[in-house]
PDB file of C-alpha atoms in Angstrom:
ATOM      1  CA  GLY A   1       0.055   0.191  -0.379  1.00 67.00           C
ATOM      2  CA  ALA A   2       0.778   3.716  -0.242  1.00 73.00           C
ATOM      3  CA  VAL A   3       3.560   4.771   2.490  1.00 89.00           C
ATOM      4  CA  VAL A   4       4.063   8.112   3.911  1.00 94.00           C
ATOM      5  CA  SER A   5       7.288   8.399   5.477  1.00 95.00           C
ATOM      6  CA  GLN A   6       7.693  11.503   8.199  1.00 97.00           C
ATOM      7  CA  HIS A   7      10.922  12.759   9.896  1.00 97.00           C
ATOM      8  CA  PRO A   8      11.780  13.041  12.878  1.00 97.00           C
ATOM      9  CA  SER A   9       9.631  10.916  14.872  1.00 96.00           C
ATOM     10  CA  TRP A  10      10.511  12.894  18.093  1.00 97.00           C
ATOM     11  CA  VAL A  11      12.321  16.261  18.483  1.00 97.00           C
ATOM     12  CA  ILE A  12      13.144  18.446  21.353  1.00 97.00           C
ATOM     13  CA  CYS A  13      14.359  21.666  20.689  1.00 95.00           C
ATOM     14  CA  LYS A  14      14.878  24.926  22.655  1.00 96.00           C
ATOM     15  CA  SER A  15      12.473  27.760  22.951  1.00 97.00           C
ATOM     16  CA  GLY A  16      13.107  30.729  20.700  1.00 97.00           C
ATOM     17  CA  THR A  17      14.548  27.721  17.933  1.00 97.00           C
ATOM     18  CA  SER A  18      13.354  26.582  14.737  1.00 97.00           C
ATOM     19  CA  VAL A  19      12.158  22.931  14.022  1.00 97.00           C
ATOM     20  CA  LYS A  20      11.649  21.302  10.766  1.00 97.00           C
ATOM     21  CA  ILE A  21       9.269  18.142  10.249  1.00 97.00           C
ATOM     22  CA  GLU A  22       9.695  16.515   6.316  1.00 96.00           C
ATOM     23  CA  CYS A  23       6.609  14.247   5.125  1.00 95.00           C
ATOM     24  CA  ARG A  24       7.304  12.545   1.947  1.00 94.00           C
ATOM     25  CA  SER A  25       5.470  10.215  -0.375  1.00 92.00           C
ATOM     26  CA  LEU A  26       7.250   7.049  -0.606  1.00 92.00           C
ATOM     27  CA  ASP A  27       5.355   5.507  -3.854  1.00 88.00           C
ATOM     28  CA  PHE A  28       2.258   7.842  -5.177  1.00 88.00           C
ATOM     29  CA  GLN A  29       2.159  11.195  -6.130  1.00 89.00           C
ATOM     30  CA  ALA A  30       1.143  13.230  -2.865  1.00 87.00           C
ATOM     31  CA  THR A  31      -1.214  16.359  -5.001  1.00 86.00           C
ATOM     32  CA  THR A  32      -2.406  17.450  -1.593  1.00 89.00           C
ATOM     33  CA  MET A  33      -0.942  16.824   1.677  1.00 92.00           C
ATOM     34  CA  PHE A  34      -2.584  17.659   5.063  1.00 94.00           C
ATOM     35  CA  TRP A  35      -0.695  18.513   8.594  1.00 96.00           C
ATOM     36  CA  TYR A  36      -2.811  17.808  11.817  1.00 96.00           C
ATOM     37  CA  ARG A  37      -1.742  18.524  15.124  1.00 97.00           C
ATOM     38  CA  GLN A  38      -3.177  16.310  17.861  1.00 96.00           C
ATOM     39  CA  PHE A  39      -3.053  16.935  21.733  1.00 92.00           C
ATOM     40  CA  PRO A  40      -2.913  14.112  24.137  1.00 88.00           C
ATOM     41  CA  LYS A  41      -6.417  12.418  23.970  1.00 86.00           C
ATOM     42  CA  GLN A  42      -7.552  14.497  21.882  1.00 92.00           C
ATOM     43  CA  SER A  43      -8.693  14.159  17.937  1.00 94.00           C
ATOM     44  CA  LEU A  44      -6.911  15.573  15.194  1.00 95.00           C
ATOM     45  CA  MET A  45      -7.247  19.048  14.113  1.00 94.00           C
ATOM     46  CA  LEU A  46      -6.468  20.150  10.921  1.00 93.00           C
ATOM     47  CA  MET A  47      -3.757  23.077  10.540  1.00 95.00           C
ATOM     48  CA  ALA A  48      -3.301  23.725   7.053  1.00 94.00           C
ATOM     49  CA  THR A  49      -4.014  22.146   3.550  1.00 91.00           C
ATOM     50  CA  SER A  50      -1.318  22.292   0.921  1.00 90.00           C
ATOM     51  CA  ASN A  51      -1.493  21.331  -2.998  1.00 86.00           C
ATOM     52  CA  GLU A  52       1.774  21.124  -4.979  1.00 83.00           C
ATOM     53  CA  GLY A  53       2.893  24.123  -6.009  1.00 81.00           C
ATOM     54  CA  SER A  54       0.796  26.132  -4.468  1.00 83.00           C
ATOM     55  CA  LYS A  55       0.573  27.945  -0.947  1.00 87.00           C
ATOM     56  CA  ALA A  56      -1.131  26.097   1.689  1.00 91.00           C
ATOM     57  CA  THR A  57      -4.385  26.755   3.136  1.00 91.00           C
ATOM     58  CA  TYR A  58      -4.365  27.426   6.508  1.00 94.00           C
ATOM     59  CA  GLU A  59      -7.594  26.781   9.419  1.00 93.00           C
ATOM     60  CA  GLN A  60      -8.790  29.622  10.940  1.00 93.00           C
ATOM     61  CA  GLY A  61      -6.915  30.437  14.365  1.00 94.00           C
ATOM     62  CA  VAL A  62      -3.455  28.903  13.082  1.00 95.00           C
ATOM     63  CA  GLU A  63      -0.873  31.403  12.702  1.00 94.00           C
ATOM     64  CA  LYS A  64       1.049  30.727   9.005  1.00 93.00           C
ATOM     65  CA  ASP A  65       3.788  32.951   9.637  1.00 94.00           C
ATOM     66  CA  LYS A  66       4.268  30.606  12.866  1.00 96.00           C
ATOM     67  CA  PHE A  67       3.977  27.390  10.931  1.00 97.00           C
ATOM     68  CA  LEU A  68       5.335  27.536   7.377  1.00 96.00           C
ATOM     69  CA  ILE A  69       4.334  24.965   5.191  1.00 94.00           C
ATOM     70  CA  ASN A  70       6.366  24.242   2.069  1.00 90.00           C
ATOM     71  CA  HIS A  71       5.109  22.042  -0.949  1.00 89.00           C
ATOM     72  CA  ALA A  72       7.331  21.966  -3.339  1.00 82.00           C
ATOM     73  CA  SER A  73       7.471  18.303  -4.896  1.00 89.00           C
ATOM     74  CA  LEU A  74       4.625  15.882  -5.600  1.00 89.00           C
ATOM     75  CA  THR A  75       6.704  13.754  -3.079  1.00 91.00           C
ATOM     76  CA  LEU A  76       7.441  16.279  -0.249  1.00 93.00           C
ATOM     77  CA  SER A  77       6.116  18.312   1.989  1.00 93.00           C
ATOM     78  CA  THR A  78       7.676  20.087   5.062  1.00 95.00           C
ATOM     79  CA  LEU A  79       6.410  22.084   8.412  1.00 97.00           C
ATOM     80  CA  THR A  80       8.599  24.235  10.018  1.00 97.00           C
ATOM     81  CA  VAL A  81       7.730  25.515  13.300  1.00 97.00           C
ATOM     82  CA  THR A  82       9.383  28.725  13.861  1.00 96.00           C
ATOM     83  CA  SER A  83      10.364  30.192  17.199  1.00 96.00           C
ATOM     84  CA  ALA A  84       8.942  27.582  19.173  1.00 96.00           C
ATOM     85  CA  HIS A  85       7.784  28.094  22.447  1.00 96.00           C
ATOM     86  CA  PRO A  86       6.812  25.224  25.321  1.00 96.00           C
ATOM     87  CA  GLU A  87       2.977  25.744  24.180  1.00 95.00           C
ATOM     88  CA  ASP A  88       3.984  24.393  20.602  1.00 96.00           C
ATOM     89  CA  SER A  89       4.871  21.130  22.167  1.00 96.00           C
ATOM     90  CA  SER A  90       2.390  18.372  20.882  1.00 96.00           C
ATOM     91  CA  PHE A  91       2.405  15.410  18.083  1.00 97.00           C
ATOM     92  CA  TYR A  92       2.101  16.986  14.376  1.00 98.00           C
ATOM     93  CA  ILE A  93       1.319  14.144  11.770  1.00 97.00           C
ATOM     94  CA  CYS A  94       1.058  14.630   7.980  1.00 96.00           C
ATOM     95  CA  SER A  95      -1.481  13.183   5.927  1.00 94.00           C
ATOM     96  CA  ALA A  96      -1.355  12.799   1.853  1.00 92.00           C
ATOM     97  CA  ARG A  97      -3.379  11.833  -0.794  1.00 87.00           C
ATOM     98  CA  ASP A  98      -3.123  11.902  -4.740  1.00 84.00           C
ATOM     99  CA  ARG A  99      -5.388  14.046  -7.235  1.00 78.00           C
ATOM    100  CA  TRP A 100      -8.335  11.321  -7.401  1.00 75.00           C
ATOM    101  CA  ALA A 101     -11.397  12.326  -5.883  1.00 66.00           C
ATOM    102  CA  ASN A 102     -11.986   9.058  -3.925  1.00 72.00           C
ATOM    103  CA  SER A 103      -8.311   8.244  -3.011  1.00 77.00           C
ATOM    104  CA  PRO A 104      -8.098   7.825   0.936  1.00 80.00           C
ATOM    105  CA  LEU A 105      -5.760   9.499   3.077  1.00 86.00           C
ATOM    106  CA  HIS A 106      -2.319   8.294   4.101  1.00 91.00           C
ATOM    107  CA  PHE A 107      -0.640   9.035   7.073  1.00 94.00           C
ATOM    108  CA  GLY A 108       2.518   9.441   8.226  1.00 95.00           C
ATOM    109  CA  ASN A 109       3.922   8.197  11.818  1.00 94.00           C
ATOM    110  CA  GLY A 110       4.017  11.631  13.485  1.00 96.00           C
ATOM    111  CA  THR A 111       6.264  13.608  14.952  1.00 97.00           C
ATOM    112  CA  ARG A 112       6.265  14.562  18.799  1.00 97.00           C
ATOM    113  CA  LEU A 113       7.475  17.707  19.268  1.00 97.00           C
ATOM    114  CA  THR A 114       8.940  18.960  22.603  1.00 97.00           C
ATOM    115  CA  VAL A 115       9.501  22.547  23.335  1.00 97.00           C
ATOM    116  CA  THR A 116      12.011  23.224  26.715  1.00 96.00           C
TER     117      THR A 116
ATOM    118  CA  ALA B   1     -19.931  23.834   7.975  1.00 77.00           C
ATOM    119  CA  GLN B   2     -19.664  20.104   8.497  1.00 85.00           C
ATOM    120  CA  THR B   3     -19.627  18.477  11.691  1.00 92.00           C
ATOM    121  CA  VAL B   4     -18.817  15.247  13.363  1.00 97.00           C
ATOM    122  CA  THR B   5     -19.687  13.975  16.270  1.00 97.00           C
ATOM    123  CA  GLN B   6     -18.974  10.999  18.524  1.00 98.00           C
ATOM    124  CA  SER B   7     -21.167  10.591  21.620  1.00 96.00           C
ATOM    125  CA  GLN B   8     -19.132   7.940  23.441  1.00 97.00           C
ATOM    126  CA  PRO B   9     -16.271   9.116  24.577  1.00 96.00           C
ATOM    127  CA  GLU B  10     -14.679   5.720  26.509  1.00 97.00           C
ATOM    128  CA  MET B  11     -16.391   1.907  25.254  1.00 97.00           C
ATOM    129  CA  SER B  12     -14.962  -1.105  26.645  1.00 98.00           C
ATOM    130  CA  VAL B  13     -16.102  -4.420  25.321  1.00 98.00           C
ATOM    131  CA  GLN B  14     -15.039  -8.395  26.633  1.00 98.00           C
ATOM    132  CA  GLU B  15     -12.850  -9.991  24.294  1.00 97.00           C
ATOM    133  CA  ALA B  16     -14.689 -12.154  21.442  1.00 97.00           C
ATOM    134  CA  GLU B  17     -17.935 -10.091  22.027  1.00 98.00           C
ATOM    135  CA  THR B  18     -19.575  -7.532  19.714  1.00 98.00           C
ATOM    136  CA  VAL B  19     -19.602  -3.460  20.312  1.00 98.00           C
ATOM    137  CA  THR B  20     -21.139  -0.437  18.320  1.00 98.00           C
ATOM    138  CA  LEU B  21     -19.215   2.589  18.263  1.00 98.00           C
ATOM    139  CA  SER B  22     -21.722   5.697  17.236  1.00 98.00           C
ATOM    140  CA  CYS B  23     -21.139   8.439  14.855  1.00 98.00           C
ATOM    141  CA  THR B  24     -23.386  11.143  13.583  1.00 98.00           C
ATOM    142  CA  TYR B  25     -22.572  14.037  11.128  1.00 97.00           C
ATOM    143  CA  ASP B  26     -23.956  17.385   9.604  1.00 95.00           C
ATOM    144  CA  THR B  27     -23.833  18.032   5.971  1.00 93.00           C
ATOM    145  CA  SER B  28     -25.652  19.735   3.539  1.00 91.00           C
ATOM    146  CA  GLU B  29     -23.788  18.039   0.440  1.00 89.00           C
ATOM    147  CA  SER B  30     -24.928  15.028  -1.123  1.00 88.00           C
ATOM    148  CA  ASP B  31     -22.131  13.248  -1.831  1.00 89.00           C
ATOM    149  CA  TYR B  32     -19.207  12.683   0.387  1.00 92.00           C
ATOM    150  CA  TYR B  33     -17.062   9.815   2.142  1.00 92.00           C
ATOM    151  CA  LEU B  34     -16.851   8.713   5.531  1.00 95.00           C
ATOM    152  CA  PHE B  35     -14.532   6.947   7.284  1.00 95.00           C
ATOM    153  CA  TRP B  36     -13.393   4.882  10.583  1.00 97.00           C
ATOM    154  CA  TYR B  37      -9.631   4.992  11.572  1.00 96.00           C
ATOM    155  CA  LYS B  38      -8.031   3.249  14.411  1.00 97.00           C
ATOM    156  CA  GLN B  39      -5.353   5.086  16.460  1.00 96.00           C
ATOM    157  CA  PRO B  40      -3.301   2.697  18.309  1.00 95.00           C
ATOM    158  CA  PRO B  41      -0.729   3.771  21.159  1.00 92.00           C
ATOM    159  CA  SER B  42       1.687   3.937  18.255  1.00 91.00           C
ATOM    160  CA  ARG B  43      -0.273   6.765  17.158  1.00 92.00           C
ATOM    161  CA  GLN B  44      -0.288   5.553  13.988  1.00 93.00           C
ATOM    162  CA  MET B  45      -3.294   6.216  11.964  1.00 94.00           C
ATOM    163  CA  ILE B  46      -4.896   3.606  10.394  1.00 94.00           C
ATOM    164  CA  LEU B  47      -7.794   3.136   7.803  1.00 93.00           C
ATOM    165  CA  VAL B  48     -10.392   0.625   8.950  1.00 96.00           C
ATOM    166  CA  ILE B  49     -13.266   0.957   7.004  1.00 95.00           C
ATOM    167  CA  ARG B  50     -14.826   3.684   4.492  1.00 94.00           C
ATOM    168  CA  GLN B  51     -18.194   4.156   2.772  1.00 95.00           C
ATOM    169  CA  GLU B  52     -19.404   6.010  -0.200  1.00 92.00           C
ATOM    170  CA  ALA B  53     -22.407   8.014   0.270  1.00 92.00           C
ATOM    171  CA  TYR B  54     -23.862   7.182  -2.883  1.00 91.00           C
ATOM    172  CA  LYS B  55     -23.664   3.324  -1.881  1.00 91.00           C
ATOM    173  CA  GLN B  56     -26.331   1.924  -0.348  1.00 87.00           C
ATOM    174  CA  GLN B  57     -24.771  -0.968   0.541  1.00 93.00           C
ATOM    175  CA  ASN B  58     -23.089  -1.015   4.214  1.00 96.00           C
ATOM    176  CA  ALA B  59     -19.334  -1.318   3.720  1.00 95.00           C
ATOM    177  CA  THR B  60     -17.799  -4.243   5.398  1.00 95.00           C
ATOM    178  CA  GLU B  61     -14.173  -5.535   6.318  1.00 94.00           C
ATOM    179  CA  ASN B  62     -13.810  -8.732   7.791  1.00 96.00           C
ATOM    180  CA  ARG B  63     -14.719  -8.445  11.604  1.00 97.00           C
ATOM    181  CA  PHE B  64     -15.534  -4.620  10.583  1.00 98.00           C
ATOM    182  CA  SER B  65     -18.957  -3.330   9.291  1.00 97.00           C
ATOM    183  CA  VAL B  66     -20.893   0.009   9.107  1.00 98.00           C
ATOM    184  CA  ASN B  67     -24.541   1.141   9.686  1.00 97.00           C
ATOM    185  CA  PHE B  68     -24.928   3.772   7.269  1.00 97.00           C
ATOM    186  CA  GLN B  69     -28.096   5.681   7.464  1.00 96.00           C
ATOM    187  CA  LYS B  70     -27.751   8.474   5.490  1.00 95.00           C
ATOM    188  CA  ALA B  71     -30.842  10.249   6.020  1.00 95.00           C
ATOM    189  CA  ALA B  72     -30.453  10.104   9.792  1.00 96.00           C
ATOM    190  CA  LYS B  73     -26.624  11.513   8.802  1.00 97.00           C
ATOM    191  CA  SER B  74     -25.552   8.118  11.291  1.00 97.00           C
ATOM    192  CA  PHE B  75     -22.020   6.105  10.588  1.00 98.00           C
ATOM    193  CA  SER B  76     -21.882   3.372  13.417  1.00 98.00           C
ATOM    194  CA  LEU B  77     -19.208   0.953  13.312  1.00 98.00           C
ATOM    195  CA  LYS B  78     -19.877  -2.641  14.481  1.00 98.00           C
ATOM    196  CA  ILE B  79     -16.482  -4.637  15.608  1.00 98.00           C
ATOM    197  CA  SER B  80     -17.312  -8.490  15.963  1.00 98.00           C
ATOM    198  CA  ASP B  81     -15.333 -11.071  17.513  1.00 98.00           C
ATOM    199  CA  SER B  82     -13.288  -8.296  19.753  1.00 98.00           C
ATOM    200  CA  GLN B  83      -9.664  -8.879  19.885  1.00 97.00           C
ATOM    201  CA  LEU B  84      -7.059  -7.512  22.103  1.00 97.00           C
ATOM    202  CA  GLY B  85      -5.208  -5.667  19.288  1.00 96.00           C
ATOM    203  CA  ASP B  86      -8.693  -3.856  18.473  1.00 98.00           C
ATOM    204  CA  ALA B  87      -8.198  -1.650  21.754  1.00 97.00           C
ATOM    205  CA  ALA B  88      -7.628   1.717  20.478  1.00 97.00           C
ATOM    206  CA  MET B  89      -9.105   5.174  19.642  1.00 97.00           C
ATOM    207  CA  TYR B  90     -11.377   5.169  16.907  1.00 98.00           C
ATOM    208  CA  PHE B  91     -12.273   8.377  14.779  1.00 97.00           C
ATOM    209  CA  CYS B  92     -14.994   8.276  12.807  1.00 98.00           C
ATOM    210  CA  ALA B  93     -14.304  10.875   9.552  1.00 95.00           C
ATOM    211  CA  TYR B  94     -15.880  12.526   6.894  1.00 94.00           C
ATOM    212  CA  ARG B  95     -14.902  14.471   3.282  1.00 91.00           C
ATOM    213  CA  SER B  96     -16.680  16.060   0.744  1.00 87.00           C
ATOM    214  CA  ALA B  97     -16.774  14.231  -2.624  1.00 82.00           C
ATOM    215  CA  LEU B  98     -16.909  17.846  -4.167  1.00 76.00           C
ATOM    216  CA  THR B  99     -13.383  18.394  -4.819  1.00 68.00           C
ATOM    217  CA  SER B 100     -10.424  15.847  -4.684  1.00 57.00           C
ATOM    218  CA  TYR B 101      -8.947  18.712  -2.281  1.00 57.00           C
ATOM    219  CA  ASP B 102     -11.038  18.674   0.065  1.00 75.00           C
ATOM    220  CA  LYS B 103     -10.104  18.485   3.502  1.00 84.00           C
ATOM    221  CA  VAL B 104     -10.918  15.018   6.366  1.00 89.00           C
ATOM    222  CA  ILE B 105     -12.919  16.614   9.423  1.00 90.00           C
ATOM    223  CA  PHE B 106     -12.125  13.928  12.501  1.00 95.00           C
ATOM    224  CA  GLY B 107     -14.902  13.271  15.403  1.00 97.00           C
ATOM    225  CA  PRO B 108     -13.829  13.624  18.762  1.00 96.00           C
ATOM    226  CA  GLY B 109     -12.941   9.578  18.920  1.00 97.00           C
ATOM    227  CA  THR B 110     -13.832   6.802  21.294  1.00 98.00           C
ATOM    228  CA  SER B 111     -11.463   5.081  23.495  1.00 97.00           C
ATOM    229  CA  LEU B 112     -12.263   1.219  22.934  1.00 98.00           C
ATOM    230  CA  SER B 113     -10.685  -1.058  26.093  1.00 98.00           C
ATOM    231  CA  VAL B 114     -11.217  -4.714  25.018  1.00 98.00           C
ATOM    232  CA  ILE B 115     -11.157  -6.901  28.430  1.00 97.00           C
ATOM    233  CA  PRO B 116      -9.515 -10.005  28.265  1.00 96.00           C
TER     234      PRO B 116
END
């Protein structure tokens, strides 16, 4: 089946630094990628949707200057958390799908970010 | 806007028994997709089953089946012969079929415990 690789699986950074998370589709062309944030024992909250070659569309309340999303190719999207603060600590999950309307979402394994 | 509701935050089932997880959704659209995702402690999102709204027949995948009631906007998941490995968070999800770029909306989740 389709595979989405997400790295790193966990990262610890100091407050004020930036962290980049990569999401790669290994065996299909990811026309659209979605970035989610998940707090403990809660559901997935969509942060933004990115289409290859276009600017990401952010959900209401998500700071686009803080969570930079790049989707420059059909196999790679990145999420950069800029000037991270402890409240940014969370579990971040990417997902991807190809261009067909009835295609399912394929998820990465997630990244646990801890900001100290 | 579409919403997905799961009214059971926690459920438990005896091993080998059957359990039903509830999901309701709200939409004004006529064509869409519904999903059940499983998230075990590893936090990997696993697609359990999907249903196209235009299909009247309920989807089944081995021990997993759904009861899709379009008029009632209800989409419950039945797990038969429950196994210890079924213990996880279960999320009901909705996606519009209007565009291939549309996002997946998740319900709040149901935590399922399986009692040996």
